[in-house]
Amino acid sequence: MKRKFLLIFIFLISLSVNAQDYSKFLPYFSNNLYGLVNDKQEQIVEPKYKEAEIINEFSFVIFDKIHCYDLFNGKYVNIPYSEENSFVVISNELFVFNSKGNTLINPYTKEKIPLKLKYKFMYNRTFYDFKSKKSYDLIFAYTNDEKQLFLKNNKTLSLAINGKFPYKNFKITQCPVDNFEQNVGILILNNDKSLSCYNFDGTKSFKIETNEIEKTTEYAIEFKKSVHQKFVDFYGFESIFFPESFSLSDLVGASSGRFFNRLIDNIQLGNGYTLKINNYNYDLNSPNKTYFKDTKYDNIYHFNYTENQYYIKFTKKSNTDELQLFVNHPKINPNILMCPKEELIKFELMK
């Protein structure tokens, strides 16, 4: 029943994604509880968990902070809960970081990676290379002295970009690629007030010199118009979204990871129901009366988005039962509605 696929990510120097590989298992949300389904629409775990944390964009899910499932092969492991835990995926493998122990531990194999520096937390960040049309992962590590390090995604965890940077001194450069808001590089403010822009894995960079800065305000460093062409030459494509300034706020520019109905055209739900794209929403088309609504519109199922979540939500008018399904991510097969058949039957979408 459970197929073993290895897996979306193939690591060379960093992580490379084959967009044709999909997660074979996904969480779903029914009446305030999370369960797990496979790509045959079979319920693997009934809805019984109150929380779900998705790791590295649908590589793993951790329910109620301790119950972990690999979303490619369904393998389960229990992870003892700790407030000091954070999670990273290295070479396709999940590692738990605990700030007190300062060691990475694979909860499946028990492999340990000792760390030389003291960190508060670690996490993955995915970048896109427009030229190769592949995605690559870096590991962001936040040190005890409140600096950010950018590490290569392999078990040596060597520096991808030399240096330790305060949060306010770097920003993520983002551009829509194929209707998806992608991270394409990192922009860093240097001590001499120039800026350096690095590519997806830190191997290439260009510099914005101080004489290419139009002005500096309380809120931002504004670039001259000529800087735009530097971004075009560096990344190899034109975009109106290349930064025109560098914000001086303490907030880090993080990828929203927003997908606008990418790949999905029509999804057949059964009994004549079809989910069809309408701009950024889904219309539920049926010759029969529709019994569902979202929080804003009757008969329209809005593409709700929150960080690390890509879902559509159904609320049944008769008793306010709620169903959420994850969609619209490169690791989610657009041709399969990842929801157990019994849930679709319960919501009168299938007999």
Short mmCIF file of C-alpha atoms in Angstrom, two decimals:
data_model
loop_
_atom_site.label_atom_id
_atom_site.label_comp_id
_atom_site.label_asym_id
_atom_site.label_seq_id
_atom_site.Cartn_x
_atom_site.Cartn_y
_atom_site.Cartn_z
CA MET A 1 0.00 0.00 0.00
CA LYS A 2 2.70 2.44 0.93
CA ARG A 3 5.11 3.12 -1.88
CA LYS A 4 8.65 4.12 -1.19
CA PHE A 5 9.93 6.93 -3.32
CA LEU A 6 13.25 8.58 -2.81
CA LEU A 7 12.42 11.52 -3.24
CA ILE A 8 11.98 15.01 -4.48
CA PHE A 9 15.43 16.11 -3.45
CA ILE A 10 18.68 14.84 -4.95
CA PHE A 11 21.69 16.45 -3.41
CA LEU A 12 24.85 17.39 -5.24
CA ILE A 13 26.39 20.40 -3.55
CA SER A 14 22.93 21.46 -2.52
CA LEU A 15 19.39 20.23 -2.97
CA SER A 16 17.91 19.80 -6.44
CA VAL A 17 14.17 19.31 -6.95
CA ASN A 18 12.51 17.23 -9.61
CA ALA A 19 9.09 18.81 -9.96
CA GLN A 20 7.56 15.51 -11.13
CA ASP A 21 8.07 13.80 -7.77
CA TYR A 22 5.26 14.29 -5.29
CA SER A 23 4.57 13.61 -1.65
CA LYS A 24 2.77 10.29 -1.32
CA PHE A 25 1.23 11.21 2.04
CA LEU A 26 -0.35 14.46 3.24
CA PRO A 27 -2.06 15.73 6.35
CA TYR A 28 -5.65 16.92 6.10
CA PHE A 29 -7.87 18.80 8.53
CA SER A 30 -11.38 17.71 9.47
CA ASN A 31 -13.44 19.30 12.24
CA ASN A 32 -10.49 20.79 14.10
CA LEU A 33 -8.33 17.66 13.99
CA TYR A 34 -5.55 16.50 11.65
CA GLY A 35 -5.21 13.10 10.02
CA LEU A 36 -3.01 11.56 7.32
CA VAL A 37 -4.00 10.36 3.83
CA ASN A 38 -2.07 8.66 1.02
CA ASP A 39 -2.23 9.29 -2.72
CA LYS A 40 -4.81 6.50 -3.13
CA GLN A 41 -7.21 8.55 -0.98
CA GLU A 42 -6.86 6.01 1.81
CA GLN A 43 -6.99 7.20 5.40
CA ILE A 44 -3.68 6.26 7.03
CA VAL A 45 -4.31 8.07 10.31
CA GLU A 46 -7.80 9.16 11.34
CA PRO A 47 -8.21 12.81 12.40
CA LYS A 48 -7.03 12.84 15.99
CA TYR A 49 -4.20 15.39 16.22
CA LYS A 50 -4.74 19.00 17.29
CA GLU A 51 -1.64 20.52 15.64
CA ALA A 52 0.41 19.90 12.50
CA GLU A 53 3.83 21.36 11.71
CA ILE A 54 4.96 20.88 8.12
CA ILE A 55 8.75 20.63 7.73
CA ASN A 56 10.63 21.83 4.67
CA GLU A 57 7.58 22.30 2.46
CA PHE A 58 5.82 18.95 2.73
CA SER A 59 8.82 16.72 3.34
CA PHE A 60 7.70 15.76 6.87
CA VAL A 61 4.80 16.55 9.17
CA ILE A 62 4.92 16.58 12.96
CA PHE A 63 1.59 16.19 14.74
CA ASP A 64 1.11 17.52 18.27
CA LYS A 65 4.87 18.23 18.45
CA ILE A 66 5.88 14.56 18.81
CA HIS A 67 4.32 12.34 16.09
CA CYS A 68 6.42 12.57 12.92
CA TYR A 69 5.62 11.12 9.47
CA ASP A 70 7.83 11.12 6.38
CA LEU A 71 5.51 12.40 3.62
CA PHE A 72 7.30 10.43 0.89
CA ASN A 73 7.27 6.95 2.40
CA GLY A 74 4.92 7.29 5.37
CA LYS A 75 7.47 6.13 7.93
CA TYR A 76 6.58 7.12 11.48
CA VAL A 77 8.80 8.10 14.39
CA ASN A 78 8.08 9.52 17.82
CA ILE A 79 10.10 12.64 18.69
CA PRO A 80 10.20 13.53 22.40
CA TYR A 81 8.89 17.07 22.74
CA SER A 82 11.15 19.92 23.80
CA GLU A 83 10.70 23.69 23.54
CA GLU A 84 14.33 23.83 22.43
CA ASN A 85 13.71 21.70 19.31
CA SER A 86 13.83 22.92 15.73
CA PHE A 87 13.95 20.83 12.54
CA VAL A 88 16.06 20.76 9.37
CA VAL A 89 16.21 18.42 6.38
CA ILE A 90 19.74 17.51 5.25
CA SER A 91 20.37 15.18 2.29
CA ASN A 92 16.73 14.02 2.35
CA GLU A 93 16.95 13.18 6.06
CA LEU A 94 15.18 14.86 8.97
CA PHE A 95 17.36 16.09 11.81
CA VAL A 96 16.20 17.47 15.15
CA PHE A 97 18.21 20.36 16.55
CA ASN A 98 18.10 20.96 20.28
CA SER A 99 19.63 24.24 21.42
CA LYS A 100 20.64 22.83 24.81
CA GLY A 101 22.42 19.81 23.39
CA ASN A 102 23.70 21.70 20.34
CA THR A 103 23.66 18.51 18.28
CA LEU A 104 21.68 17.42 15.23
CA ILE A 105 20.03 14.00 15.66
CA ASN A 106 18.23 11.96 13.03
CA PRO A 107 15.18 10.55 14.90
CA TYR A 108 14.90 7.65 12.43
CA THR A 109 18.52 6.44 12.27
CA LYS A 110 19.84 8.07 15.51
CA GLU A 111 22.77 9.52 13.53
CA LYS A 112 24.32 12.54 15.30
CA ILE A 113 26.03 15.59 13.81
CA PRO A 114 27.96 17.59 16.45
CA LEU A 115 28.04 21.36 15.99
CA LYS A 116 31.04 23.57 16.67
CA LEU A 117 29.11 26.76 17.42
CA LYS A 118 26.22 27.41 19.79
CA TYR A 119 22.91 28.00 18.02
CA LYS A 120 19.41 28.99 19.08
CA PHE A 121 17.62 27.37 16.14
CA MET A 122 18.11 26.10 12.59
CA TYR A 123 15.81 25.79 9.58
CA ASN A 124 15.74 25.22 5.80
CA ARG A 125 15.28 27.93 3.21
CA THR A 126 14.68 27.01 -0.44
CA PHE A 127 16.12 29.05 -3.34
CA TYR A 128 15.48 28.87 -7.07
CA ASP A 129 18.01 28.99 -9.91
CA PHE A 130 16.33 30.42 -13.01
CA LYS A 131 19.03 29.14 -15.38
CA SER A 132 18.84 25.47 -14.36
CA LYS A 133 15.17 25.77 -13.32
CA LYS A 134 15.95 23.83 -10.15
CA SER A 135 15.54 24.55 -6.47
CA TYR A 136 18.26 24.37 -3.85
CA ASP A 137 18.24 24.41 -0.07
CA LEU A 138 20.42 26.35 2.32
CA ILE A 139 20.35 25.94 6.08
CA PHE A 140 19.87 29.11 8.07
CA ALA A 141 21.40 28.88 11.55
CA TYR A 142 20.78 31.52 14.22
CA THR A 143 23.63 31.74 16.72
CA ASN A 144 23.56 32.44 20.45
CA ASP A 145 25.09 35.87 19.80
CA GLU A 146 22.05 36.65 17.58
CA LYS A 147 23.75 36.39 14.21
CA GLN A 148 22.69 34.48 11.12
CA LEU A 149 24.87 31.93 9.32
CA PHE A 150 24.17 30.51 5.86
CA LEU A 151 25.27 26.87 5.66
CA LYS A 152 25.54 24.42 2.78
CA ASN A 153 22.93 21.71 2.83
CA ASN A 154 25.14 18.71 3.47
CA LYS A 155 26.33 17.00 6.63
CA THR A 156 29.56 19.02 6.78
CA LEU A 157 27.43 22.16 7.30
CA SER A 158 30.21 24.35 5.94
CA LEU A 159 29.58 28.02 5.21
CA ALA A 160 27.81 28.82 1.95
CA ILE A 161 28.49 32.53 2.52
CA ASN A 162 31.38 33.64 4.70
CA GLY A 163 30.40 35.72 7.71
CA LYS A 164 27.89 36.12 10.53
CA PHE A 165 25.15 38.64 9.91
CA PRO A 166 22.64 40.51 12.10
CA TYR A 167 19.05 40.04 10.96
CA LYS A 168 18.76 43.66 9.85
CA ASN A 169 21.81 43.29 7.58
CA PHE A 170 20.39 40.76 5.12
CA LYS A 171 17.24 40.31 3.07
CA ILE A 172 15.95 37.57 0.80
CA THR A 173 15.55 38.59 -2.86
CA GLN A 174 12.27 37.25 -4.27
CA CYS A 175 10.67 37.13 -7.72
CA PRO A 176 7.61 35.38 -9.16
CA VAL A 177 8.70 32.43 -11.30
CA ASP A 178 5.96 30.48 -13.11
CA ASN A 179 3.38 32.18 -10.86
CA PHE A 180 5.27 31.22 -7.73
CA GLU A 181 7.02 33.70 -5.45
CA GLN A 182 10.53 32.24 -5.30
CA ASN A 183 13.63 33.07 -3.27
CA VAL A 184 16.37 33.78 -5.82
CA GLY A 185 19.18 35.17 -3.68
CA ILE A 186 20.40 36.94 -0.55
CA LEU A 187 21.22 40.66 -0.33
CA ILE A 188 23.68 41.57 2.45
CA LEU A 189 24.65 44.97 3.82
CA ASN A 190 28.43 45.22 4.28
CA ASN A 191 30.27 47.15 6.98
CA ASP A 192 31.42 49.75 4.43
CA LYS A 193 27.74 50.40 3.51
CA SER A 194 28.06 48.68 0.14
CA LEU A 195 25.84 45.66 -0.52
CA SER A 196 26.59 42.16 -1.82
CA CYS A 197 24.03 40.03 -3.64
CA TYR A 198 24.54 36.24 -3.58
CA ASN A 199 22.93 33.58 -5.75
CA PHE A 200 20.92 30.51 -4.68
CA ASP A 201 23.88 28.64 -3.14
CA GLY A 202 26.29 31.46 -2.30
CA THR A 203 28.81 30.53 -5.02
CA LYS A 204 28.37 33.72 -7.05
CA SER A 205 27.84 37.35 -6.11
CA PHE A 206 27.91 40.92 -7.31
CA LYS A 207 28.39 44.16 -5.40
CA ILE A 208 26.35 47.35 -5.20
CA GLU A 209 28.98 50.01 -4.51
CA THR A 210 28.31 53.08 -2.39
CA ASN A 211 28.45 55.29 -5.52
CA GLU A 212 25.51 53.27 -6.90
CA ILE A 213 23.29 54.30 -3.98
CA GLU A 214 20.86 57.11 -4.72
CA LYS A 215 20.23 58.05 -1.09
CA THR A 216 19.88 56.64 2.40
CA THR A 217 16.88 57.46 4.55
CA GLU A 218 15.87 56.45 8.03
CA TYR A 219 14.04 53.48 6.57
CA ALA A 220 15.96 52.31 3.50
CA ILE A 221 19.00 52.47 1.24
CA GLU A 222 17.71 53.41 -2.22
CA PHE A 223 19.59 52.22 -5.31
CA LYS A 224 20.23 54.12 -8.53
CA LYS A 225 18.22 52.91 -11.52
CA SER A 226 21.37 51.45 -13.11
CA VAL A 227 21.48 48.79 -10.37
CA HIS A 228 18.43 47.08 -11.88
CA GLN A 229 20.50 45.91 -14.85
CA LYS A 230 22.99 44.31 -12.46
CA PHE A 231 20.21 42.10 -11.10
CA VAL A 232 19.11 41.22 -14.65
CA ASP A 233 22.65 40.26 -15.70
CA PHE A 234 23.27 38.33 -12.49
CA TYR A 235 20.08 36.25 -12.39
CA GLY A 236 19.70 35.90 -16.15
CA PHE A 237 16.14 37.17 -16.45
CA GLU A 238 14.17 40.41 -16.32
CA SER A 239 11.80 41.16 -13.44
CA ILE A 240 10.06 44.25 -12.16
CA PHE A 241 10.35 42.70 -8.70
CA PHE A 242 14.12 43.09 -8.36
CA PRO A 243 14.73 45.28 -5.29
CA GLU A 244 15.10 49.03 -5.76
CA SER A 245 16.18 49.54 -2.16
CA PHE A 246 17.38 47.77 0.98
CA SER A 247 15.11 48.06 4.00
CA LEU A 248 16.82 49.10 7.23
CA SER A 249 14.19 47.47 9.42
CA ASP A 250 15.01 44.48 11.62
CA LEU A 251 12.50 42.28 9.81
CA VAL A 252 13.85 39.52 7.62
CA GLY A 253 12.41 39.17 4.15
CA ALA A 254 11.20 35.58 4.12
CA SER A 255 9.58 33.72 1.28
CA SER A 256 5.82 33.59 1.40
CA GLY A 257 5.94 30.52 -0.83
CA ARG A 258 2.63 31.59 -2.33
CA PHE A 259 1.33 29.61 -5.30
CA PHE A 260 -1.43 30.97 -7.48
CA ASN A 261 -3.27 27.86 -8.65
CA ARG A 262 -0.11 26.52 -10.24
CA LEU A 263 -0.70 23.48 -12.49
CA ILE A 264 -4.24 22.88 -11.27
CA ASP A 265 -7.06 23.35 -13.79
CA ASN A 266 -9.92 21.06 -12.84
CA ILE A 267 -10.23 18.61 -9.97
CA GLN A 268 -13.04 16.07 -10.13
CA LEU A 269 -14.55 15.48 -6.69
CA GLY A 270 -17.25 13.01 -7.67
CA ASN A 271 -21.05 13.24 -8.05
CA GLY A 272 -20.62 15.89 -10.75
CA TYR A 273 -18.67 18.32 -8.57
CA THR A 274 -15.64 20.00 -10.09
CA LEU A 275 -13.17 22.41 -8.53
CA LYS A 276 -12.28 24.88 -11.28
CA ILE A 277 -9.86 27.81 -11.25
CA ASN A 278 -11.34 31.28 -11.08
CA ASN A 279 -8.46 33.74 -10.74
CA TYR A 280 -7.09 33.02 -7.25
CA ASN A 281 -10.18 31.12 -6.10
CA TYR A 282 -11.81 27.79 -6.81
CA ASP A 283 -15.39 27.61 -7.98
CA LEU A 284 -17.25 24.47 -6.98
CA ASN A 285 -19.29 23.66 -10.07
CA SER A 286 -22.21 21.23 -9.88
CA PRO A 287 -25.61 20.77 -11.49
CA ASN A 288 -26.92 20.23 -7.95
CA LYS A 289 -27.41 22.65 -5.11
CA THR A 290 -24.13 23.47 -3.36
CA TYR A 291 -24.03 23.04 0.41
CA PHE A 292 -20.66 24.58 1.13
CA LYS A 293 -19.22 27.99 1.74
CA ASP A 294 -15.97 29.59 2.85
CA THR A 295 -15.59 32.48 5.23
CA LYS A 296 -16.22 35.08 2.52
CA TYR A 297 -18.30 33.77 -0.35
CA ASP A 298 -21.03 31.23 -0.86
CA ASN A 299 -20.13 28.57 -3.43
CA ILE A 300 -16.55 29.79 -3.82
CA TYR A 301 -13.69 28.04 -2.08
CA HIS A 302 -11.05 30.63 -1.51
CA PHE A 303 -7.40 29.62 -1.81
CA ASN A 304 -6.48 30.29 1.81
CA TYR A 305 -2.80 30.78 2.51
CA THR A 306 -0.70 30.93 5.64
CA GLU A 307 3.03 30.35 6.03
CA ASN A 308 3.85 26.70 5.16
CA GLN A 309 0.20 25.95 4.43
CA TYR A 310 -1.51 25.71 1.04
CA TYR A 311 -5.12 24.68 1.41
CA ILE A 312 -8.70 25.07 0.36
CA LYS A 313 -11.38 25.07 3.04
CA PHE A 314 -14.95 23.77 2.95
CA THR A 315 -17.52 24.61 5.62
CA LYS A 316 -20.80 22.72 5.52
CA LYS A 317 -23.73 25.08 5.93
CA SER A 318 -26.00 22.60 7.66
CA ASN A 319 -23.78 21.86 10.65
CA THR A 320 -20.60 23.99 10.16
CA ASP A 321 -18.40 20.89 9.69
CA GLU A 322 -15.10 21.98 8.21
CA LEU A 323 -12.69 20.25 5.85
CA GLN A 324 -9.28 21.58 4.72
CA LEU A 325 -7.24 20.01 1.93
CA PHE A 326 -3.68 20.84 0.97
CA VAL A 327 -3.14 21.80 -2.68
CA ASN A 328 -1.01 23.95 -4.98
CA HIS A 329 2.53 23.10 -4.06
CA PRO A 330 5.22 21.49 -6.28
CA LYS A 331 5.35 18.51 -3.92
CA ILE A 332 1.58 17.95 -4.15
CA ASN A 333 0.26 16.09 -7.19
CA PRO A 334 -2.22 18.45 -8.89
CA ASN A 335 -4.21 15.55 -10.34
CA ILE A 336 -5.02 13.84 -7.04
CA LEU A 337 -7.26 15.26 -4.34
CA MET A 338 -5.40 14.18 -1.21
CA CYS A 339 -8.37 13.48 1.01
CA PRO A 340 -9.79 10.18 2.29
CA LYS A 341 -12.83 8.98 0.38
CA GLU A 342 -14.80 8.68 3.61
CA GLU A 343 -14.29 12.40 4.27
CA LEU A 344 -15.54 13.29 0.78
CA ILE A 345 -18.57 11.08 1.38
CA LYS A 346 -19.21 12.71 4.76
CA PHE A 347 -19.15 16.12 3.09
CA GLU A 348 -21.52 14.89 0.35
CA LEU A 349 -18.90 15.37 -2.33
CA MET A 350 -18.79 11.66 -3.14
CA LYS A 351 -21.08 8.66 -2.73
#
